[in-house]
C-alpha cells in the first residue's frame, strides 16, 4: 500500500510504474551475483557473458513497434533473462499497452535456468500490474538445433511454425569447428560460418515474422572480411538494418567480465531495405552523451558490392573521409598489382629457421623488423632472422626485389591499424627473401615493384586518411589481404608522384598527410572540408589533456571537443588564435556539431557537464560563472570560461615555448585553484550543525541539503544528531566518524555515502538521506548498496529521498524503492512513505 500524508494514495497506473521501475534493478542485482558465482573459464567455454542492465535497457529502447496488440518475443540465449526483462519493462511503460505478450527463452545451463525462472516470474508480475496477458516458455535445448527443426517444420506445415514479432539477442561468441554438428545444422539452413554468434543471428532472423524486429549486441567483426561473407549476404537479404549503436570503448559494454571486444548493437526489421540508417555512438551504455548520424542505406551497404561489406559511418568527419577515398580511381587490379600473405608459417618451417644469417640462408622478415617506413634487418630479437634456402623451402621464398610490406595484425589499442614499409632490395645482397605469415606483401605477378612505386604506395598506405578509412569498416585488429584489395588507390602516376623525392629518410606522419593533401587532393572540390585536419586537431587536444595529467576517464573525444569549444578553436585555426568566451553546455555542443561534425542528441548534455566540465573545474583549467560568482553552479544560466593562465599556456602549443610553458603552468596550478576557491568561499551557504557554523558550496544539491538541515531535521528528527553532511565540492561539510564507529560502522571511503546521515536519538534510528538534484533517488540498487555499507549498524535504518519540489519528484517516482520515505522541500510539513503503515518508520524491525 502507498500512503501519502496519511490520506492520499496513488492511482493504479502510477503504482504500476513504481513496480516496473524496480524490475531491472532487481534482475541486474541478480546478474551481478550470478556473474561472481560463474567461473571465468566456464563463461569463455560457453561463449556468452551476461548482459548488464544499462546495455539491456539501451537495446530494449531501440525497438520501434512495442504497441502491437499481440507481441511474441524470442530470446535465443537468455542467460538469467536480463534482455527479456528490459524488453518487458519497455512494453509495460508504453502509453498504449499491448494486450498479450508471449516470451520464448532458450537456455541450456541448468544453473542459469534457475534464475531465469525467477526473472520471468517478475516479468509476469509487471505485466499483471498493467493488465497485459503474459505467458512464457523456457526451452532447455540447443537453440540452433531447435531453430533448424522449427524451420523445417515451417516448410512442411506453416501453421505449426513458430514465428516471432520481436527478437532480442546477446548471442554466444564461440568459434565452431568445420566438422562439428552445429556447423552441419547451419549449412542445412544455407549458412556457412565459422562463429556461433552469426549462426544465432541468422537462425533468429529466419524465425521472425514479416516486419518483425530484431535487436542484437554482437562483435563488429561480421561487418567485413571473407569469413562472414555468406552470413552478410543471407542476413541482409532477409533483414533491413535501421539502427546501429557503436561503443567508442572496447571495454565498456561488458566491463564486469573484463571483455575486450569491439561491440555494436544493431536493430533491423524483416523487410526490404529502408532509405536511411541511424548510426548512434557513445563511450558506453551508461554514457548518455550519444552522437547521432543518419546515412543513406546504400552508403551503408553498397548495392554493387559482391562482398556486401557494411560501412558504418558514425559522423560527418567519417563521411568526409569516405568521400575523399572515393576520389581515388583505382583498385590494385587496375594498377596491375596484388597483395598476398607471407608464405613462411614459422611453426611449420621451424626446422629450417636460424637465429642469424648463415652461409646457406636468406633473410626472414617478421613484423618486428618493420620500422620507420623501411625494414630494420637484422634485428636483435627472439624471432629467427634467417631461413635455410634449399629445395624444401624454395616455394616459401620470393625473389629479392622491391616490395611493400604491411602488418596483418595490430595490437588492440595500437595507434595505427595500417602499418606499411618499403622492402628495399638494394639493402640485401641475396637472391631470395622470406616474408613471415603475419605480413602481407604487395607485388606485381609475383615479382617486385619499382622503388619509386613502392615508396609512393607505402606513403599512401601510411596516411591518416587510409588508416581512418580502414578503422571505419574494420571491426577487428586484422588487416586482411582481402581488405587491402577492396581499398581504393591513387592511379599509377599519382603513386609515382608520391614516391618521387622519398629517399632513405621516410617522411613523418604529418609530412605524409601534407603530401596526400597537396599532391593528390588539393584540386578536388572537397579541399575546404579537410577531415584529417579536423581529426588532427581533436588528437592535439587529447595530447594536451594527457600532458596536463587528466585521468583516463577524461582522455576521450568528448573532453577534447569540450576543450576546443571553450577555446572557440576551429579545425583550421592555429592554437595561437585560441580565445576564452563565456560558454554554456548547449553552446559547446552546438560548436562541436557545427565545426567538428559531431552531432549529439540534445538530451545528452548532462554527460558533458558531469564527466568533463566538472573535472576541468577541479583541475583549475576552467572557471565557472566568472561574470557572477554568486550564481548557483546548477543554474541553467551557468557559463564556463578557460582560466586566464591556461589560455596563455594553450596559445603556445605547437611552438618552441610549449614545453617550458607547461612546466611553469603545472607548477603554479595548485596556487591558482586555491585563489578561485577563496573567491567562491564568499558565496557559500552557511548551516548550523551542533552549534557550529559550517558552509556549503553554492548551488547544486547543497540548496536542498540546507533545507534538510534547517527544515526536515527539526521537524522529523528533533534533537537528532547530524553525523555526516555531504558537499558538492568538498565531499563532506561535516563528518563525525567516531559517532559512526560507536554505532558499529567503519567507513573507509566516502564515495557511496548518502548526502546526510542523522542519528535520531529519540527513536534510536539511523536516518540515511539522499538529496536528489542531478543524481537519482534511493532505488532498489541504491537501497541494497546502503544496506551493505551500513550492515554493521545495530539499530534500525530509515532511508529518505528528498526533492526540492513535487515537479522534481514526479520524474523519479517509478524508481523509488519500497520501504523508504520521500520528503519534498516545498511541502516540508509532510512525508510520503512507500508501502508501510506509519511515516518515517524503520523498514527493518528491531530483533527481539
PDB file of N, CA and C in Angstrom, residues 617 623-626 628-634 674-685 696-699 729:
ATOM      1  N   UNK A 617      36.890  21.851 -14.018  1.00  0.00           N
ATOM      2  CA  UNK A 617      36.800  22.781 -12.892  1.00  0.00           C
ATOM      3  C   UNK A 617      37.729  22.357 -11.755  1.00  0.00           C
ATOM      4  N   UNK A 623      36.976  28.085 -15.176  1.00  0.00           N
ATOM      5  CA  UNK A 623      36.273  28.652 -14.026  1.00  0.00           C
ATOM      6  C   UNK A 623      34.791  28.727 -14.372  1.00  0.00           C
ATOM      7  N   UNK A 624      33.957  28.655 -13.338  1.00  0.00           N
ATOM      8  CA  UNK A 624      32.505  28.709 -13.530  1.00  0.00           C
ATOM      9  C   UNK A 624      31.980  30.076 -13.130  1.00  0.00           C
ATOM     10  N   UNK A 625      31.107  30.595 -13.971  1.00  0.00           N
ATOM     11  CA  UNK A 625      30.411  31.858 -13.688  1.00  0.00           C
ATOM     12  C   UNK A 625      31.353  32.981 -13.261  1.00  0.00           C
ATOM     13  N   UNK A 626      32.426  33.237 -14.011  1.00  0.00           N
ATOM     14  CA  UNK A 626      33.317  34.337 -13.620  1.00  0.00           C
ATOM     15  C   UNK A 626      32.631  35.697 -13.702  1.00  0.00           C
ATOM     16  N   UNK A 628      29.586  36.156 -12.598  1.00  0.00           N
ATOM     17  CA  UNK A 628      28.712  36.272 -11.427  1.00  0.00           C
ATOM     18  C   UNK A 628      28.998  35.089 -10.509  1.00  0.00           C
ATOM     19  N   UNK A 629      29.921  35.265  -9.565  1.00  0.00           N
ATOM     20  CA  UNK A 629      30.331  34.158  -8.704  1.00  0.00           C
ATOM     21  C   UNK A 629      29.231  33.690  -7.765  1.00  0.00           C
ATOM     22  N   UNK A 630      28.192  34.505  -7.575  1.00  0.00           N
ATOM     23  CA  UNK A 630      27.094  34.099  -6.692  1.00  0.00           C
ATOM     24  C   UNK A 630      26.065  33.231  -7.402  1.00  0.00           C
ATOM     25  N   UNK A 631      26.184  33.094  -8.719  1.00  0.00           N
ATOM     26  CA  UNK A 631      25.233  32.272  -9.476  1.00  0.00           C
ATOM     27  C   UNK A 631      25.427  30.803  -9.111  1.00  0.00           C
ATOM     28  N   UNK A 632      24.357  30.081  -8.737  1.00  0.00           N
ATOM     29  CA  UNK A 632      24.492  28.652  -8.384  1.00  0.00           C
ATOM     30  C   UNK A 632      25.076  27.853  -9.542  1.00  0.00           C
ATOM     31  N   UNK A 633      25.919  26.890  -9.216  1.00  0.00           N
ATOM     32  CA  UNK A 633      26.599  26.100 -10.240  1.00  0.00           C
ATOM     33  C   UNK A 633      25.614  25.291 -11.074  1.00  0.00           C
ATOM     34  N   UNK A 634      24.421  24.978 -10.502  1.00  0.00           N
ATOM     35  CA  UNK A 634      23.431  24.199 -11.252  1.00  0.00           C
ATOM     36  C   UNK A 634      22.385  25.074 -11.921  1.00  0.00           C
ATOM     37  N   UNK A 674      43.587  27.438  -5.475  1.00  0.00           N
ATOM     38  CA  UNK A 674      43.319  27.999  -4.148  1.00  0.00           C
ATOM     39  C   UNK A 674      42.740  29.408  -4.259  1.00  0.00           C
ATOM     40  N   UNK A 675      43.244  30.178  -5.221  1.00  0.00           N
ATOM     41  CA  UNK A 675      42.756  31.546  -5.407  1.00  0.00           C
ATOM     42  C   UNK A 675      41.273  31.547  -5.772  1.00  0.00           C
ATOM     43  N   UNK A 676      40.893  30.681  -6.728  1.00  0.00           N
ATOM     44  CA  UNK A 676      39.487  30.642  -7.142  1.00  0.00           C
ATOM     45  C   UNK A 676      38.601  30.058  -6.051  1.00  0.00           C
ATOM     46  N   UNK A 677      39.163  29.166  -5.241  1.00  0.00           N
ATOM     47  CA  UNK A 677      38.399  28.605  -4.118  1.00  0.00           C
ATOM     48  C   UNK A 677      38.066  29.698  -3.114  1.00  0.00           C
ATOM     49  N   UNK A 678      39.001  30.622  -2.890  1.00  0.00           N
ATOM     50  CA  UNK A 678      38.757  31.720  -1.953  1.00  0.00           C
ATOM     51  C   UNK A 678      37.659  32.642  -2.462  1.00  0.00           C
ATOM     52  N   UNK A 679      37.640  32.866  -3.779  1.00  0.00           N
ATOM     53  CA  UNK A 679      36.614  33.737  -4.355  1.00  0.00           C
ATOM     54  C   UNK A 679      35.226  33.123  -4.206  1.00  0.00           C
ATOM     55  N   UNK A 680      35.134  31.799  -4.403  1.00  0.00           N
ATOM     56  CA  UNK A 680      33.831  31.144  -4.292  1.00  0.00           C
ATOM     57  C   UNK A 680      33.402  31.006  -2.829  1.00  0.00           C
ATOM     58  N   UNK A 681      34.374  31.017  -1.914  1.00  0.00           N
ATOM     59  CA  UNK A 681      34.065  30.877  -0.485  1.00  0.00           C
ATOM     60  C   UNK A 681      33.137  31.988  -0.023  1.00  0.00           C
ATOM     61  N   UNK A 682      33.249  33.160  -0.652  1.00  0.00           N
ATOM     62  CA  UNK A 682      32.431  34.306  -0.267  1.00  0.00           C
ATOM     63  C   UNK A 682      30.954  34.065  -0.537  1.00  0.00           C
ATOM     64  N   UNK A 683      30.637  33.114  -1.453  1.00  0.00           N
ATOM     65  CA  UNK A 683      29.240  32.859  -1.822  1.00  0.00           C
ATOM     66  C   UNK A 683      28.699  31.569  -1.223  1.00  0.00           C
ATOM     67  N   UNK A 684      29.389  30.966  -0.250  1.00  0.00           N
ATOM     68  CA  UNK A 684      28.977  29.680   0.287  1.00  0.00           C
ATOM     69  C   UNK A 684      27.748  29.803   1.182  1.00  0.00           C
ATOM     70  N   UNK A 685      27.044  28.657   1.360  1.00  0.00           N
ATOM     71  CA  UNK A 685      25.799  28.610   2.129  1.00  0.00           C
ATOM     72  C   UNK A 685      26.111  28.225   3.573  1.00  0.00           C
ATOM     73  N   UNK A 696      28.435  25.370   2.958  1.00  0.00           N
ATOM     74  CA  UNK A 696      28.332  24.504   1.792  1.00  0.00           C
ATOM     75  C   UNK A 696      28.634  25.330   0.545  1.00  0.00           C
ATOM     76  N   UNK A 697      29.197  24.700  -0.484  1.00  0.00           N
ATOM     77  CA  UNK A 697      29.442  25.409  -1.729  1.00  0.00           C
ATOM     78  C   UNK A 697      28.103  25.819  -2.342  1.00  0.00           C
ATOM     79  N   UNK A 698      28.067  26.926  -3.095  1.00  0.00           N
ATOM     80  CA  UNK A 698      26.794  27.435  -3.595  1.00  0.00           C
ATOM     81  C   UNK A 698      26.199  26.555  -4.685  1.00  0.00           C
ATOM     82  N   UNK A 699      24.863  26.530  -4.735  1.00  0.00           N
ATOM     83  CA  UNK A 699      24.156  25.851  -5.817  1.00  0.00           C
ATOM     84  C   UNK A 699      24.097  24.350  -5.671  1.00  0.00           C
ATOM     85  N   UNK A 729      31.172  20.252  -3.612  1.00  0.00           N
ATOM     86  CA  UNK A 729      32.574  20.464  -3.969  1.00  0.00           C
ATOM     87  C   UNK A 729      33.542  19.745  -3.035  1.00  0.00           C
TER      88      UNK A 729
END
